[in-house]
Short mmCIF file of C-alpha atoms in Angstrom, two decimals:
data_model
loop_
_atom_site.label_atom_id
_atom_site.label_comp_id
_atom_site.label_asym_id
_atom_site.label_seq_id
_atom_site.Cartn_x
_atom_site.Cartn_y
_atom_site.Cartn_z
CA MET A 15 17.38 35.90 -64.49
CA THR A 16 15.96 32.59 -65.60
CA ALA A 17 17.67 29.31 -64.81
CA ASN A 18 18.28 28.40 -68.46
CA ARG A 19 20.23 31.64 -68.94
CA HIS A 20 22.53 30.92 -66.02
CA ASN A 21 25.62 29.16 -67.30
CA ASP A 22 28.77 29.64 -65.24
CA GLY A 23 31.12 28.55 -68.04
CA VAL A 24 29.69 31.14 -70.42
CA LEU A 25 29.56 33.80 -67.70
CA ASP A 26 33.19 33.06 -66.78
CA ALA A 27 34.16 33.43 -70.43
CA ALA A 28 32.21 36.70 -70.66
CA ARG A 29 33.96 37.98 -67.54
CA ASP A 30 37.36 37.14 -69.03
CA CYS A 31 36.47 38.90 -72.29
CA VAL A 32 35.13 42.02 -70.56
CA LEU A 33 38.20 42.21 -68.33
CA ALA A 34 40.44 41.88 -71.39
CA TYR A 35 38.59 44.08 -73.88
CA GLY A 36 35.80 46.00 -72.15
CA VAL A 37 32.11 45.55 -72.87
CA ARG A 38 32.03 47.53 -76.14
CA ARG A 39 34.82 45.48 -77.68
CA THR A 40 33.52 42.10 -76.49
CA THR A 41 31.47 40.11 -78.99
CA LEU A 42 29.34 37.03 -78.53
CA THR A 43 31.79 35.32 -80.90
CA ASP A 44 34.65 36.09 -78.46
CA VAL A 45 32.64 34.72 -75.56
CA ALA A 46 31.56 31.60 -77.47
CA ARG A 47 35.15 30.87 -78.47
CA ARG A 48 36.39 31.23 -74.86
CA ALA A 49 33.50 29.18 -73.48
CA GLY A 50 33.91 26.46 -76.08
CA VAL A 51 30.32 26.70 -77.31
CA SER A 52 28.74 27.77 -80.56
CA ARG A 53 27.55 31.30 -81.20
CA MET A 54 24.05 29.93 -81.75
CA THR A 55 24.11 28.46 -78.24
CA LEU A 56 24.73 31.96 -76.90
CA TYR A 57 22.18 33.61 -79.19
CA ARG A 58 19.51 31.19 -77.92
CA ARG A 59 20.12 32.44 -74.39
CA TRP A 60 21.26 36.05 -74.83
CA PRO A 61 20.24 38.27 -77.75
CA ASP A 62 23.32 40.48 -77.38
CA VAL A 63 26.44 41.15 -75.34
CA ARG A 64 24.68 43.67 -73.09
CA SER A 65 22.12 41.13 -71.89
CA LEU A 66 24.91 38.61 -71.29
CA VAL A 67 26.91 41.21 -69.37
CA ALA A 68 23.80 42.14 -67.35
CA ASP A 69 23.54 38.51 -66.21
CA LEU A 70 27.28 38.47 -65.53
CA MET A 71 27.06 41.63 -63.41
CA THR A 72 24.15 40.17 -61.45
CA ARG A 73 26.06 36.97 -60.78
CA GLU A 74 29.23 38.79 -59.73
CA TRP A 75 27.58 41.42 -57.52
CA VAL A 76 25.25 38.91 -55.84
CA ARG A 77 28.24 36.65 -55.11
CA VAL A 78 29.96 39.53 -53.34
CA LEU A 79 26.89 40.58 -51.40
CA SER A 80 25.67 37.11 -50.46
CA GLY A 81 28.80 36.61 -48.36
CA LEU A 82 28.01 39.56 -46.11
CA ASP A 83 26.77 39.16 -42.53
CA LEU A 84 23.55 41.15 -42.41
CA GLY A 85 23.31 40.69 -38.66
CA ASP A 86 25.01 44.09 -38.62
CA PRO A 87 23.46 45.85 -41.63
CA VAL A 88 25.66 48.94 -41.33
CA ARG A 89 28.86 46.94 -41.43
CA ALA A 90 27.48 44.74 -44.22
CA VAL A 91 26.55 47.72 -46.41
CA VAL A 92 29.93 49.41 -45.93
CA GLU A 93 31.77 46.14 -46.60
CA GLY A 94 29.58 45.55 -49.65
CA VAL A 95 30.37 48.99 -51.05
CA ARG A 96 34.09 48.46 -50.46
CA SER A 97 34.05 44.98 -51.99
CA LEU A 98 32.14 46.07 -55.07
CA ARG A 99 34.35 49.13 -55.51
CA ALA A 100 37.42 46.84 -55.53
CA HIS A 101 35.87 44.14 -57.75
CA PRO A 102 37.83 43.82 -61.03
CA LEU A 103 34.69 43.67 -63.18
CA TRP A 104 33.21 46.74 -61.49
CA ARG A 105 36.46 48.65 -61.97
CA LYS A 106 36.69 47.68 -65.65
CA ILE A 107 33.08 48.71 -66.35
CA VAL A 108 33.47 52.03 -64.53
CA GLU A 109 36.74 52.78 -66.31
CA ALA A 110 35.88 51.57 -69.82
CA ASP A 111 32.08 51.40 -70.17
CA PRO A 112 30.38 53.53 -67.49
CA ASP A 113 27.40 54.21 -69.78
CA LEU A 114 26.42 50.57 -69.22
CA LEU A 115 25.40 51.55 -65.67
CA LEU A 116 23.14 54.48 -66.64
CA PRO A 117 19.92 52.50 -67.19
CA TYR A 118 20.26 51.12 -63.65
CA LEU A 119 20.68 54.62 -62.26
CA LEU A 120 18.05 56.46 -64.24
CA ASP A 121 15.50 54.15 -65.82
CA ARG A 122 15.01 50.84 -64.09
CA ARG A 123 15.84 48.47 -61.28
CA GLY A 124 17.96 45.56 -62.34
CA ALA A 125 18.16 42.00 -61.05
CA THR A 126 21.01 43.02 -58.76
CA HIS A 127 18.85 45.74 -57.19
CA GLU A 128 16.13 43.17 -56.60
CA ALA A 129 18.61 40.74 -55.01
CA VAL A 130 20.03 43.46 -52.76
CA LEU A 131 16.56 44.55 -51.67
CA GLU A 132 15.69 40.94 -50.89
CA LEU A 133 18.72 40.83 -48.56
CA LEU A 134 18.24 44.29 -47.06
CA GLU A 135 14.51 44.32 -46.33
CA PRO A 136 14.61 41.73 -43.54
CA ALA A 137 17.85 43.20 -42.19
CA VAL A 138 16.49 46.75 -41.87
CA GLY A 139 12.86 45.85 -41.30
CA ASP A 140 11.08 47.88 -43.95
CA PRO A 141 10.91 48.04 -47.79
CA ALA A 142 11.16 51.86 -47.93
CA ARG A 143 14.11 51.88 -45.53
CA ALA A 144 15.87 49.17 -47.57
CA ARG A 145 15.46 51.28 -50.70
CA ALA A 146 16.83 54.36 -48.96
CA VAL A 147 19.86 52.40 -47.73
CA LEU A 148 20.43 50.99 -51.22
CA LEU A 149 20.29 54.48 -52.76
CA VAL A 150 22.81 55.83 -50.24
CA ALA A 151 25.12 52.86 -50.70
CA GLN A 152 24.86 53.16 -54.49
CA SER A 153 25.88 56.81 -54.34
CA PHE A 154 28.92 55.98 -52.20
CA LEU A 155 29.83 53.16 -54.57
CA LEU A 156 29.57 55.28 -57.70
CA SER A 157 30.53 58.76 -56.61
CA ALA A 158 32.93 58.45 -53.67
CA PRO A 159 35.99 58.59 -55.96
CA THR A 160 34.85 62.04 -57.15
CA MET A 161 34.92 63.34 -53.56
CA LEU A 162 38.51 62.43 -52.73
CA ASP A 163 41.12 65.01 -51.80
CA PRO A 164 41.47 66.07 -49.11
CA VAL A 165 39.67 62.98 -47.76
CA THR A 166 40.30 59.29 -48.43
CA LEU A 167 37.97 56.46 -49.37
CA ASP A 168 38.39 55.08 -45.85
CA GLU A 169 37.22 58.39 -44.40
CA LEU A 170 34.23 58.48 -46.75
CA ASP A 171 33.38 54.89 -45.86
CA ALA A 172 33.48 55.88 -42.19
CA GLU A 173 31.01 58.67 -43.04
CA LEU A 174 28.79 56.15 -44.81
CA ALA A 175 28.82 54.03 -41.66
CA ALA A 176 27.97 57.08 -39.53
CA LEU A 177 25.08 58.01 -41.82
CA LEU A 178 23.69 54.50 -41.76
CA GLU A 179 24.15 54.15 -37.98
CA ALA A 180 22.21 57.37 -37.42
CA TYR A 181 19.51 56.50 -39.93
CA LEU A 182 19.01 52.87 -38.97
CA GLY A 183 19.60 53.54 -35.28
CA GLN A 184 16.62 55.88 -35.09
CA PHE A 185 14.36 53.03 -36.20
CA ALA A 186 15.97 50.44 -33.92
CA GLN A 187 15.21 52.68 -30.92
CA ARG A 188 11.50 52.74 -31.84
CA ARG A 189 11.16 48.98 -32.34
CA PRO A 190 10.77 46.55 -29.49
CA PRO A 191 13.66 44.08 -29.33
CA ARG A 192 13.24 40.86 -31.30
CA PRO A 193 12.53 37.74 -29.24
#
């Protein structure tokens, strides 16, 4: 995401529109009107609503994740999954426009993936391990609701923590302690 594309007023307006109408029904005209800017101002920065929403998602998800204490990566990942799952924008996209997420699951890494990996790699000590943790967390974020009954989200989150403790713990035992 380039600096000239980052405009909190426009992104706030886009968030409000998406929460009100969903991504498919949001137009750049709606966003421009809410942001108090011209459509041409938006078109100079974002060619379409999807690219604007991609920047919005990156901003929102990174805000959530940047507040986590990665001193305990297991707790941070579980808290991150819970926080994203409860985020109003996440919920709206999953409920109204889940197809928007498919490219990030099947075709490419997005800016949010890159930001998460940048946070995780130093916390878990290895690029491959960070990617594995991200993939596990992503599956719990996206698919946990399909696995409910007879278990709860809290129980599944406890299982996520157990998986990560076992996985990351095996590497911590092999590493000498940090000075």
